[in-house]
Each structure stands twice: as structure tokens, then as C-alpha cells.
Amino acid sequence: MMKAATYMMIMIMLIGVGSLFVLKRPDGKTWLSVDNVINKIEAGTGDVLSQSKWAIEKSVAEARALVDEQGSVQAQPVIYKWRDAQGNWIYSDKPNANGDSQQHTLDPSKVTMMAAEDTAILQTLATNKSVGESGQGIPSALNPSAVKKLMEDAKNVQKLMDDRAKTIDEAVGGGS
């Protein structure tokens, strides 16, 4: 029964679209014609092709800018590494403003790129702390199982961060 209803709906839609090629507008032309459809397809294809050509030319120009006449890459990717005030290792594409960073040149064949995580929520949480009338922070009321889960999650995150730092250290040629 459902199959027949589906076929019926498809047939009604096909008849509706087909009738646009036959029915005429007040000016005497049909609502749709094969020539109109082909012209719109050609115009759209031309736009896509011109945008693609522009993007390819731009990419080739950028690639040429990175390679000198002998075919060697001019600029190797560089990262900077330093310890912050808490003793944590920081990796960045810009040197430390205090000037105590180590520069490491990366081998592009050994680098895996991945999207950066959105840390905006951390900023929001830091600035939107609940403050009571006395100016003191309002303590949270968590049950013991929630605290235990929170601690386990924190340990798992710490392990992931330690593993990531170790992988980065290995990628840049060992830690200090």
C-alpha cells in the first residue's frame, strides 16, 4: 500500500513538472523550455569553471612562492616552544613575547594537521563566575558520585594532554 502511494506521489510530481513545459504564461511562452534549462545549466557551469580556474591559479601561485628555482622549499614551517609560569610546555607558531622560546623547524612530511579546538567556552566560564552578594564565589553542590566522575574525567584529560605533549616533543626532535 505504501509503495503504491509513493509511486502515485512521484507520478503526480512528474506530471506537475512536465506540465510546466506545456502550459503557457500570459505572454504566450511556456513556463519551462529545454532551451531555458540548458542556458541556465551552461551559465552555472561557466561560473563554477571560472571560480575553479581562479582557485587553481591562486594555489599554483602560492606554491610557486614557496619554492625557489632549484625546486627546494624556501620556507620550512617553524614552531616555538617554551615553558610558562606554571612550568607547562607551550607550543606556538609565534615566539614567546618574553623572548625565552626555542625555535624548531618542522619536516612537513612528518606533520599532521588537525583543526583547532574552539576554546571560547573556557573564556566565557572564566569571566562568568557566579558571585553572591558578599562578593564570594558560590560553592557548587555536587554529590560524591559526580565529584568522583569529575576527577576521573580530569585524570583522563591530563593523560591525553601528557600523551599529546610527548607526541609533539617527539615530532620536533625531542624534549628539553
GROMACS .gro file of N, CA and C in nm:
model
  528
    1MET      N    1   0.082  -0.118   0.000
    1MET     CA    2   0.000   0.000   0.000
    1MET      C    3   0.087   0.126   0.000
    2MET      N    4   0.191   0.127   0.087
    2MET     CA    5   0.280   0.242   0.097
    2MET      C    6   0.358   0.260  -0.033
    3LYS      N    7   0.395   0.148  -0.093
    3LYS     CA    8   0.471   0.152  -0.218
    3LYS      C    9   0.386   0.217  -0.328
    4ALA      N   10   0.261   0.181  -0.334
    4ALA     CA   11   0.171   0.237  -0.436
    4ALA      C   12   0.151   0.387  -0.413
    5ALA      N   13   0.139   0.428  -0.287
    5ALA     CA   14   0.122   0.570  -0.257
    5ALA      C   15   0.248   0.649  -0.297
    6THR      N   16   0.363   0.590  -0.274
    6THR     CA   17   0.489   0.655  -0.313
    6THR      C   18   0.497   0.671  -0.463
    7TYR      N   19   0.465   0.566  -0.537
    7TYR     CA   20   0.465   0.574  -0.683
    7TYR      C   21   0.365   0.678  -0.732
    8MET      N   22   0.251   0.686  -0.668
    8MET     CA   23   0.149   0.782  -0.707
    8MET      C   24   0.200   0.924  -0.686
    9MET      N   25   0.266   0.952  -0.573
    9MET     CA   26   0.319   1.085  -0.545
    9MET      C   27   0.428   1.121  -0.647
   10ILE      N   28   0.514   1.026  -0.681
   10ILE     CA   29   0.618   1.052  -0.780
   10ILE      C   30   0.557   1.084  -0.915
   11MET      N   31   0.455   1.012  -0.953
   11MET     CA   32   0.389   1.035  -1.082
   11MET      C   33   0.323   1.174  -1.083
   12ILE      N   34   0.260   1.213  -0.974
   12ILE     CA   35   0.197   1.346  -0.966
   12ILE      C   36   0.303   1.455  -0.981
   13MET      N   37   0.419   1.437  -0.915
   13MET     CA   38   0.527   1.535  -0.926
   13MET      C   39   0.580   1.541  -1.069
   14LEU      N   40   0.599   1.426  -1.133
   14LEU     CA   41   0.648   1.424  -1.271
   14LEU      C   42   0.549   1.492  -1.366
   15ILE      N   43   0.422   1.466  -1.346
   15ILE     CA   44   0.320   1.530  -1.430
   15ILE      C   45   0.322   1.681  -1.406
   16GLY      N   46   0.338   1.724  -1.280
   16GLY     CA   47   0.343   1.866  -1.249
   16GLY      C   48   0.462   1.935  -1.315
   17VAL      N   49   0.579   1.873  -1.309
   17VAL     CA   50   0.698   1.931  -1.372
   17VAL      C   51   0.683   1.928  -1.523
   18GLY      N   52   0.634   1.817  -1.577
   18GLY     CA   53   0.614   1.805  -1.722
   18GLY      C   54   0.515   1.907  -1.775
   19SER      N   55   0.414   1.938  -1.696
   19SER     CA   56   0.314   2.035  -1.743
   19SER      C   57   0.372   2.175  -1.757
   20LEU      N   58   0.480   2.207  -1.683
   20LEU     CA   59   0.544   2.337  -1.697
   20LEU      C   60   0.608   2.355  -1.835
   21PHE      N   61   0.637   2.245  -1.904
   21PHE     CA   62   0.690   2.252  -2.040
   21PHE      C   63   0.579   2.273  -2.143
   22VAL      N   64   0.454   2.249  -2.102
   22VAL     CA   65   0.340   2.259  -2.195
   22VAL      C   66   0.256   2.383  -2.168
   23LEU      N   67   0.225   2.412  -2.041
   23LEU     CA   68   0.140   2.526  -2.006
   23LEU      C   69   0.209   2.657  -2.042
   24LYS      N   70   0.129   2.754  -2.083
   24LYS     CA   71   0.184   2.882  -2.128
   24LYS      C   72   0.156   2.993  -2.028
   25ARG      N   73   0.251   3.088  -2.022
   25ARG     CA   74   0.236   3.207  -1.939
   25ARG      C   75   0.146   3.307  -2.014
   26PRO      N   76   0.108   3.417  -1.949
   26PRO     CA   77   0.024   3.516  -2.017
   26PRO      C   78   0.089   3.576  -2.143
   27ASP      N   79   0.223   3.574  -2.149
   27ASP     CA   80   0.289   3.629  -2.268
   27ASP      C   81   0.297   3.527  -2.382
   28GLY      N   82   0.245   3.408  -2.363
   28GLY     CA   83   0.240   3.308  -2.469
   28GLY      C   84   0.355   3.209  -2.467
   29LYS      N   85   0.457   3.231  -2.384
   29LYS     CA   86   0.570   3.138  -2.377
   29LYS      C   87   0.542   3.034  -2.269
   30THR      N   88   0.604   2.917  -2.283
   30THR     CA   89   0.586   2.813  -2.182
   30THR      C   90   0.662   2.851  -2.056
   31TRP      N   91   0.618   2.798  -1.944
   31TRP     CA   92   0.684   2.828  -1.817
   31TRP      C   93   0.828   2.776  -1.817
   32LEU      N   94   0.849   2.658  -1.872
   32LEU     CA   95   0.982   2.599  -1.884
   32LEU      C   96   1.002   2.554  -2.027
   33SER      N   97   1.127   2.564  -2.073
   33SER     CA   98   1.161   2.509  -2.203
   33SER      C   99   1.298   2.446  -2.192
   34VAL      N  100   1.326   2.355  -2.281
   34VAL     CA  101   1.455   2.286  -2.280
   34VAL      C  102   1.567   2.388  -2.300
   35ASP      N  103   1.546   2.486  -2.388
   35ASP     CA  104   1.649   2.587  -2.412
   35ASP      C  105   1.679   2.668  -2.286
   36ASN      N  106   1.574   2.707  -2.211
   36ASN     CA  107   1.595   2.781  -2.086
   36ASN      C  108   1.675   2.699  -1.985
   37VAL      N  109   1.639   2.572  -1.973
   37VAL     CA  110   1.708   2.484  -1.878
   37VAL      C  111   1.854   2.469  -1.918
   38ILE      N  112   1.881   2.446  -2.046
   38ILE     CA  113   2.019   2.429  -2.094
   38ILE      C  114   2.099   2.557  -2.075
   39ASN      N  115   2.038   2.674  -2.105
   39ASN     CA  116   2.108   2.801  -2.086
   39ASN      C  117   2.145   2.824  -1.939
   40LYS      N  118   2.053   2.792  -1.849
   40LYS     CA  119   2.082   2.810  -1.706
   40LYS      C  120   2.193   2.715  -1.661
   41ILE      N  121   2.191   2.593  -1.712
   41ILE     CA  122   2.296   2.496  -1.676
   41ILE      C  123   2.430   2.545  -1.728
   42GLU      N  124   2.435   2.593  -1.853
   42GLU     CA  125   2.560   2.642  -1.911
   42GLU      C  126   2.612   2.763  -1.834
   43ALA      N  127   2.523   2.854  -1.795
   43ALA     CA  128   2.565   2.972  -1.719
   43ALA      C  129   2.622   2.932  -1.583
   44GLY      N  130   2.555   2.840  -1.516
   44GLY     CA  131   2.602   2.794  -1.385
   44GLY      C  132   2.734   2.720  -1.397
   45THR      N  133   2.748   2.639  -1.502
   45THR     CA  134   2.871   2.565  -1.523
   45THR      C  135   2.986   2.661  -1.552
   46GLY      N  136   2.958   2.765  -1.631
   46GLY     CA  137   3.061   2.864  -1.661
   46GLY      C  138   3.110   2.933  -1.536
   47ASP      N  139   3.018   2.969  -1.445
   47ASP     CA  140   3.057   3.033  -1.319
   47ASP      C  141   3.145   2.940  -1.235
   48VAL      N  142   3.104   2.815  -1.224
   48VAL     CA  143   3.181   2.718  -1.146
   48VAL      C  144   3.319   2.699  -1.206
   49LEU      N  145   3.325   2.688  -1.339
   49LEU     CA  146   3.454   2.668  -1.404
   49LEU      C  147   3.546   2.788  -1.386
   50SER      N  148   3.492   2.910  -1.396
   50SER     CA  149   3.576   3.028  -1.379
   50SER      C  150   3.625   3.040  -1.234
   51GLN      N  151   3.540   3.007  -1.137
   51GLN     CA  152   3.582   3.010  -0.997
   51GLN      C  153   3.688   2.903  -0.970
   52SER      N  154   3.671   2.786  -1.030
   52SER     CA  155   3.768   2.678  -1.013
   52SER      C  156   3.902   2.717  -1.073
   53LYS      N  157   3.898   2.775  -1.193
   53LYS     CA  158   4.021   2.817  -1.260
   53LYS      C  159   4.094   2.920  -1.174
   54TRP      N  160   4.021   3.018  -1.119
   54TRP     CA  161   4.081   3.120  -1.034
   54TRP      C  162   4.145   3.056  -0.910
   55ALA      N  163   4.075   2.961  -0.847
   55ALA     CA  164   4.127   2.897  -0.726
   55ALA      C  165   4.253   2.817  -0.757
   56ILE      N  166   4.256   2.748  -0.870
   56ILE     CA  167   4.373   2.670  -0.908
   56ILE      C  168   4.491   2.763  -0.936
   57GLU      N  169   4.467   2.871  -1.010
   57GLU     CA  170   4.574   2.966  -1.040
   57GLU      C  171   4.630   3.027  -0.911
   58LYS      N  172   4.544   3.059  -0.817
   58LYS     CA  173   4.588   3.114  -0.689
   58LYS      C  174   4.674   3.014  -0.612
   59SER      N  175   4.630   2.887  -0.609
   59SER     CA  176   4.705   2.783  -0.539
   59SER      C  177   4.841   2.761  -0.602
   60VAL      N  178   4.846   2.760  -0.735
   60VAL     CA  179   4.973   2.741  -0.805
   60VAL      C  180   5.066   2.858  -0.775
   61ALA      N  181   5.015   2.981  -0.775
   61ALA     CA  182   5.097   3.098  -0.746
   61ALA      C  183   5.152   3.091  -0.603
   62GLU      N  184   5.070   3.048  -0.506
   62GLU     CA  185   5.116   3.036  -0.369
   62GLU      C  186   5.222   2.926  -0.355
   63ALA      N  187   5.204   2.816  -0.427
   63ALA     CA  188   5.302   2.707  -0.423
   63ALA      C  189   5.433   2.752  -0.486
   64ARG      N  190   5.426   2.826  -0.595
   64ARG     CA  191   5.548   2.877  -0.659
   64ARG      C  192   5.622   2.973  -0.568
   65ALA      N  193   5.548   3.049  -0.491
   65ALA     CA  194   5.610   3.144  -0.399
   65ALA      C  195   5.691   3.073  -0.291
   66LEU      N  196   5.656   2.950  -0.258
   66LEU     CA  197   5.726   2.874  -0.155
   66LEU      C  198   5.845   2.794  -0.209
   67VAL      N  199   5.856   2.783  -0.340
   67VAL     CA  200   5.961   2.700  -0.399
   67VAL      C  201   6.052   2.789  -0.483
   68ASP      N  202   6.186   2.774  -0.465
   68ASP     CA  203   6.278   2.854  -0.546
   68ASP      C  204   6.304   2.787  -0.680
   69GLU      N  205   6.394   2.844  -0.762
   69GLU     CA  206   6.417   2.794  -0.898
   69GLU      C  207   6.475   2.654  -0.900
   70GLN      N  208   6.550   2.614  -0.796
   70GLN     CA  209   6.607   2.480  -0.793
   70GLN      C  210   6.506   2.374  -0.748
   71GLY      N  211   6.389   2.414  -0.708
   71GLY     CA  212   6.285   2.320  -0.669
   71GLY      C  213   6.285   2.288  -0.521
   72SER      N  214   6.367   2.356  -0.443
   72SER     CA  215   6.366   2.328  -0.300
   72SER      C  216   6.272   2.427  -0.230
   73VAL      N  217   6.217   2.382  -0.121
   73VAL     CA  218   6.122   2.465  -0.047
   73VAL      C  219   6.199   2.577   0.023
   74GLN      N  220   6.152   2.700   0.008
   74GLN     CA  221   6.221   2.815   0.066
   74GLN      C  222   6.198   2.826   0.216
   75ALA      N  223   6.076   2.813   0.259
   75ALA     CA  224   6.044   2.835   0.400
   75ALA      C  225   5.991   2.708   0.463
   76GLN      N  226   6.066   2.655   0.560
   76GLN     CA  227   6.020   2.539   0.635
   76GLN      C  228   5.931   2.589   0.747
   77PRO      N  229   5.827   2.513   0.779
   77PRO     CA  230   5.742   2.556   0.892
   77PRO      C  231   5.822   2.556   1.022
   78VAL      N  232   5.798   2.657   1.102
   78VAL     CA  233   5.870   2.673   1.228
   78VAL      C  234   5.769   2.684   1.341
   79ILE      N  235   5.799   2.616   1.453
   79ILE     CA  236   5.719   2.634   1.574
   79ILE      C  237   5.812   2.676   1.687
   80TYR      N  238   5.753   2.733   1.790
   80TYR     CA  239   5.829   2.780   1.905
   80TYR      C  240   5.779   2.706   2.029
   81LYS      N  241   5.873   2.678   2.120
   81LYS     CA  242   5.840   2.601   2.239
   81LYS      C  243   5.902   2.673   2.359
   82TRP      N  244   5.823   2.685   2.468
   82TRP     CA  245   5.873   2.744   2.591
   82TRP      C  246   5.788   2.700   2.707
   83ARG      N  247   5.839   2.724   2.828
   83ARG     CA  248   5.764   2.692   2.950
   83ARG      C  249   5.697   2.819   3.002
   84ASP      N  250   5.570   2.803   3.045
   84ASP     CA  251   5.501   2.918   3.102
   84ASP      C  252   5.534   2.927   3.251
   85ALA      N  253   5.471   3.021   3.320
   85ALA     CA  254   5.499   3.045   3.462
   85ALA      C  255   5.467   2.924   3.549
   86GLN      N  256   5.372   2.842   3.507
   86GLN     CA  257   5.335   2.723   3.584
   86GLN      C  258   5.420   2.602   3.548
   87GLY      N  259   5.514   2.617   3.454
   87GLY     CA  260   5.602   2.506   3.414
   87GLY      C  261   5.546   2.421   3.302
   88ASN      N  262   5.435   2.459   3.242
   88ASN     CA  263   5.377   2.383   3.131
   88ASN      C  264   5.447   2.420   3.000
   89TRP      N  265   5.464   2.321   2.913
   89TRP     CA  266   5.522   2.347   2.781
   89TRP      C  267   5.418   2.408   2.691
   90ILE      N  268   5.454   2.515   2.621
   90ILE     CA  269   5.366   2.585   2.528
   90ILE      C  270   5.427   2.572   2.389
   91TYR      N  271   5.345   2.535   2.291
   91TYR     CA  272   5.386   2.528   2.151
   91TYR      C  273   5.304   2.629   2.072
   92SER      N  274   5.371   2.708   1.987
   92SER     CA  275   5.301   2.812   1.914
   92SER      C  276   5.371   2.839   1.781
   93ASP      N  277   5.297   2.904   1.690
   93ASP     CA  278   5.358   2.945   1.564
   93ASP      C  279   5.424   3.082   1.579
   94LYS      N  280   5.414   3.144   1.697
   94LYS     CA  281   5.476   3.272   1.725
   94LYS      C  282   5.566   3.255   1.847
   95PRO      N  283   5.681   3.325   1.850
   95PRO     CA  284   5.769   3.311   1.966
   95PRO      C  285   5.708   3.374   2.091
   96ASN      N  286   5.760   3.333   2.206
   96ASN     CA  287   5.715   3.386   2.333
   96ASN      C  288   5.747   3.535   2.340
   97ALA      N  289   5.653   3.614   2.388
   97ALA     CA  290   5.673   3.759   2.399
   97ALA      C  291   5.788   3.791   2.494
   98ASN      N  292   5.817   3.705   2.592
   98ASN     CA  293   5.926   3.726   2.686
   98ASN      C  294   6.062   3.694   2.626
   99GLY      N  295   6.062   3.629   2.510
   99GLY     CA  296   6.186   3.603   2.438
   99GLY      C  297   6.260   3.478   2.478
  100ASP      N  298   6.204   3.393   2.561
  100ASP     CA  299   6.275   3.273   2.604
  100ASP      C  300   6.220   3.146   2.538
  101SER      N  301   6.196   3.151   2.407
  101SER     CA  302   6.140   3.034   2.339
  101SER      C  303   6.245   2.965   2.254
  102GLN      N  304   6.225   2.834   2.233
  102GLN     CA  305   6.313   2.755   2.147
  102GLN      C  306   6.246   2.744   2.010
  103GLN      N  307   6.326   2.760   1.905
  103GLN     CA  308   6.273   2.752   1.769
  103GLN      C  309   6.301   2.614   1.714
  104HIS      N  310   6.196   2.551   1.653
  104HIS     CA  311   6.210   2.419   1.592
  104HIS      C  312   6.157   2.425   1.449
  105THR      N  313   6.238   2.375   1.354
  105THR     CA  314   6.195   2.366   1.215
  105THR      C  315   6.133   2.229   1.195
  106LEU      N  316   6.016   2.227   1.134
  106LEU     CA  317   5.943   2.103   1.117
  106LEU      C  318   5.965   2.043   0.979
  107ASP      N  319   5.963   1.911   0.973
  107ASP     CA  320   5.965   1.840   0.846
  107ASP      C  321   5.819   1.824   0.803
  108PRO      N  322   5.775   1.891   0.694
  108PRO     CA  323   5.635   1.885   0.653
  108PRO      C  324   5.583   1.744   0.628
  109SER      N  325   5.672   1.651   0.592
  109SER     CA  326   5.627   1.515   0.566
  109SER      C  327   5.589   1.441   0.695
  110LYS      N  328   5.631   1.494   0.810
  110LYS     CA  329   5.603   1.428   0.938
  110LYS      C  330   5.499   1.502   1.022
  111VAL      N  331   5.439   1.607   0.964
  111VAL     CA  332   5.344   1.688   1.038
  111VAL      C  333   5.202   1.649   1.000
  112THR      N  334   5.118   1.628   1.099
  112THR     CA  335   4.977   1.600   1.078
  112THR      C  336   4.898   1.723   1.121
  113MET      N  337   4.822   1.778   1.029
  113MET     CA  338   4.742   1.896   1.059
  113MET      C  339   4.605   1.852   1.109
  114MET      N  340   4.554   1.922   1.209
  114MET     CA  341   4.418   1.897   1.256
  114MET      C  342   4.357   2.029   1.300
  115ALA      N  343   4.227   2.033   1.295
  115ALA     CA  344   4.156   2.156   1.327
  115ALA      C  345   4.176   2.193   1.473
  116ALA      N  346   4.185   2.320   1.498
  116ALA     CA  347   4.200   2.369   1.635
  116ALA      C  348   4.066   2.356   1.707
  117GLU      N  349   4.074   2.331   1.834
  117GLU     CA  350   3.954   2.322   1.916
  117GLU      C  351   3.908   2.462   1.952
  118ASP      N  352   3.778   2.480   1.961
  118ASP     CA  353   3.723   2.609   1.999
  118ASP      C  354   3.727   2.620   2.151
  119THR      N  355   3.811   2.709   2.202
  119THR     CA  356   3.826   2.725   2.346
  119THR      C  357   3.752   2.846   2.400
  120ALA      N  358   3.663   2.903   2.318
  120ALA     CA  359   3.589   3.022   2.361
  120ALA      C  360   3.506   2.996   2.486
  121ILE      N  361   3.458   2.875   2.503
  121ILE     CA  362   3.376   2.844   2.620
  121ILE      C  363   3.457   2.856   2.749
  122LEU      N  364   3.588   2.829   2.742
  122LEU     CA  365   3.672   2.843   2.861
  122LEU      C  366   3.682   2.989   2.903
  123GLN      N  367   3.691   3.079   2.806
  123GLN     CA  368   3.695   3.221   2.836
  123GLN      C  369   3.564   3.264   2.901
  124THR      N  370   3.453   3.216   2.846
  124THR     CA  371   3.321   3.251   2.899
  124THR      C  372   3.305   3.202   3.042
  125LEU      N  373   3.348   3.078   3.068
  125LEU     CA  374   3.337   3.024   3.203
  125LEU      C  375   3.423   3.102   3.301
  126ALA      N  376   3.541   3.145   3.258
  126ALA     CA  377   3.631   3.219   3.347
  126ALA      C  378   3.576   3.357   3.382
  127THR      N  379   3.506   3.419   3.288
  127THR     CA  380   3.456   3.555   3.314
  127THR      C  381   3.317   3.558   3.377
  128ASN      N  382   3.244   3.447   3.369
  128ASN     CA  383   3.106   3.445   3.419
  128ASN      C  384   3.092   3.365   3.548
  129LYS      N  385   3.188   3.375   3.640
  129LYS     CA  386   3.178   3.304   3.767
  129LYS      C  387   3.064   3.364   3.848
  130SER      N  388   2.989   3.278   3.914
  130SER     CA  389   2.878   3.327   3.996
  130SER      C  390   2.932   3.392   4.122
  131VAL      N  391   2.886   3.510   4.150
  131VAL     CA  392   2.930   3.582   4.270
  131VAL      C  393   2.806   3.618   4.351
  132GLY      N  394   2.810   3.589   4.482
  132GLY     CA  395   2.698   3.620   4.569
  132GLY      C  396   2.702   3.766   4.614
  133GLU      N  397   2.610   3.804   4.700
  133GLU     CA  398   2.604   3.941   4.749
  133GLU      C  399   2.729   3.980   4.828
  134SER      N  400   2.789   3.884   4.894
  134SER     CA  401   2.907   3.913   4.975
  134SER      C  402   3.032   3.925   4.889
  135GLY      N  403   3.020   3.895   4.759
  135GLY     CA  404   3.136   3.902   4.671
  135GLY      C  405   3.212   3.771   4.664
  136GLN      N  406   3.172   3.675   4.744
  136GLN     CA  407   3.238   3.546   4.743
  136GLN      C  408   3.175   3.456   4.638
  137GLY      N  409   3.255   3.367   4.582
  137GLY     CA  410   3.202   3.271   4.485
  137GLY      C  411   3.104   3.177   4.551
  138ILE      N  412   3.000   3.141   4.482
  138ILE     CA  413   2.900   3.049   4.536
  138ILE      C  414   2.953   2.907   4.520
  139PRO      N  415   2.965   2.831   4.630
  139PRO     CA  416   3.015   2.694   4.617
  139PRO      C  417   2.913   2.608   4.544
  140SER      N  418   2.966   2.515   4.465
  140SER     CA  419   2.876   2.425   4.393
  140SER      C  420   2.837   2.309   4.483
  141ALA      N  421   2.717   2.258   4.463
  141ALA     CA  422   2.668   2.146   4.543
  141ALA      C  423   2.667   2.022   4.454
  142LEU      N  424   2.776   1.944   4.458
  142LEU     CA  425   2.785   1.823   4.377
  142LEU      C  426   2.776   1.702   4.469
  143ASN      N  427   2.710   1.600   4.421
  143ASN     CA  428   2.706   1.479   4.500
  143ASN      C  429   2.838   1.404   4.484
  144PRO      N  430   2.871   1.315   4.576
  144PRO     CA  431   3.002   1.248   4.573
  144PRO      C  432   3.028   1.170   4.443
  145SER      N  433   2.926   1.110   4.386
  145SER     CA  434   2.950   1.034   4.262
  145SER      C  435   2.983   1.129   4.146
  146ALA      N  436   2.924   1.248   4.147
  146ALA     CA  437   2.955   1.346   4.042
  146ALA      C  438   3.098   1.396   4.058
  147VAL      N  439   3.143   1.415   4.184
  147VAL     CA  440   3.280   1.459   4.209
  147VAL      C  441   3.378   1.351   4.165
  148LYS      N  442   3.346   1.225   4.195
  148LYS     CA  443   3.432   1.114   4.156
  148LYS      C  444   3.443   1.108   4.003
  149LYS      N  445   3.332   1.122   3.933
  149LYS     CA  446   3.331   1.121   3.787
  149LYS      C  447   3.412   1.237   3.732
  150LEU      N  448   3.396   1.353   3.794
  150LEU     CA  449   3.471   1.471   3.752
  150LEU      C  450   3.621   1.448   3.768
  151MET      N  451   3.662   1.389   3.877
  151MET     CA  452   3.804   1.361   3.900
  151MET      C  453   3.858   1.260   3.798
  152GLU      N  454   3.779   1.157   3.768
  152GLU     CA  455   3.821   1.058   3.667
  152GLU      C  456   3.835   1.124   3.531
  153ASP      N  457   3.740   1.210   3.496
  153ASP     CA  458   3.748   1.282   3.369
  153ASP      C  459   3.872   1.371   3.364
  154ALA      N  460   3.901   1.437   3.475
  154ALA     CA  461   4.019   1.525   3.480
  154ALA      C  462   4.147   1.443   3.462
  155LYS      N  463   4.154   1.326   3.524
  155LYS     CA  464   4.272   1.240   3.507
  155LYS      C  465   4.285   1.193   3.362
  156ASN      N  466   4.173   1.159   3.300
  156ASN     CA  467   4.177   1.116   3.160
  156ASN      C  468   4.223   1.229   3.069
  157VAL      N  469   4.175   1.349   3.095
  157VAL     CA  470   4.217   1.465   3.016
  157VAL      C  471   4.366   1.491   3.036
  158GLN      N  472   4.413   1.480   3.161
  158GLN     CA  473   4.555   1.502   3.189
  158GLN      C  474   4.640   1.399   3.115
  159LYS      N  475   4.596   1.274   3.112
  159LYS     CA  476   4.670   1.170   3.040
  159LYS      C  477   4.674   1.201   2.890
  160LEU      N  478   4.561   1.243   2.834
  160LEU     CA  479   4.558   1.280   2.692
  160LEU      C  480   4.653   1.396   2.663
  161MET      N  481   4.654   1.495   2.751
  161MET     CA  482   4.742   1.611   2.730
  161MET      C  483   4.889   1.571   2.742
  162ASP      N  484   4.921   1.483   2.839
  162ASP     CA  485   5.059   1.435   2.852
  162ASP      C  486   5.102   1.358   2.729
  163ASP      N  487   5.013   1.271   2.678
  163ASP     CA  488   5.043   1.195   2.556
  163ASP      C  489   5.063   1.288   2.438
  164ARG      N  490   4.981   1.390   2.428
  164ARG     CA  491   4.992   1.486   2.317
  164ARG      C  492   5.123   1.562   2.326
  165ALA      N  493   5.160   1.607   2.445
  165ALA     CA  494   5.286   1.679   2.463
  165ALA      C  495   5.405   1.590   2.427
  166LYS      N  496   5.398   1.462   2.465
  166LYS     CA  497   5.504   1.368   2.432
  166LYS      C  498   5.515   1.351   2.281
  167THR      N  499   5.401   1.338   2.212
  167THR     CA  500   5.400   1.323   2.066
  167THR      C  501   5.457   1.447   1.999
  168ILE      N  502   5.421   1.563   2.048
  168ILE     CA  503   5.475   1.688   1.992
  168ILE      C  504   5.624   1.697   2.015
  169ASP      N  505   5.669   1.661   2.136
  169ASP     CA  506   5.813   1.662   2.165
  169ASP      C  507   5.888   1.571   2.069
  170GLU      N  508   5.835   1.452   2.044
  170GLU     CA  509   5.899   1.360   1.951
  170GLU      C  510   5.900   1.414   1.810
  171ALA      N  511   5.794   1.484   1.772
  171ALA     CA  512   5.784   1.538   1.636
  171ALA      C  513   5.882   1.652   1.612
  172VAL      N  514   5.913   1.729   1.717
  172VAL     CA  515   6.004   1.843   1.699
  172VAL      C  516   6.148   1.809   1.733
  173GLY      N  517   6.175   1.684   1.756
  173GLY     CA  518   6.313   1.645   1.777
  173GLY      C  519   6.352   1.623   1.922
  174GLY      N  520   6.260   1.586   2.004
  174GLY     CA  521   6.291   1.556   2.143
  174GLY      C  522   6.268   1.673   2.234
  175GLY      N  523   6.241   1.645   2.360
  175GLY     CA  524   6.213   1.749   2.459
  175GLY      C  525   6.339   1.797   2.525
  176SER      N  526   6.325   1.904   2.601
  176SER     CA  527   6.441   1.958   2.674
  176SER      C  528   6.437   1.912   2.816
   0.00000   0.00000   0.00000
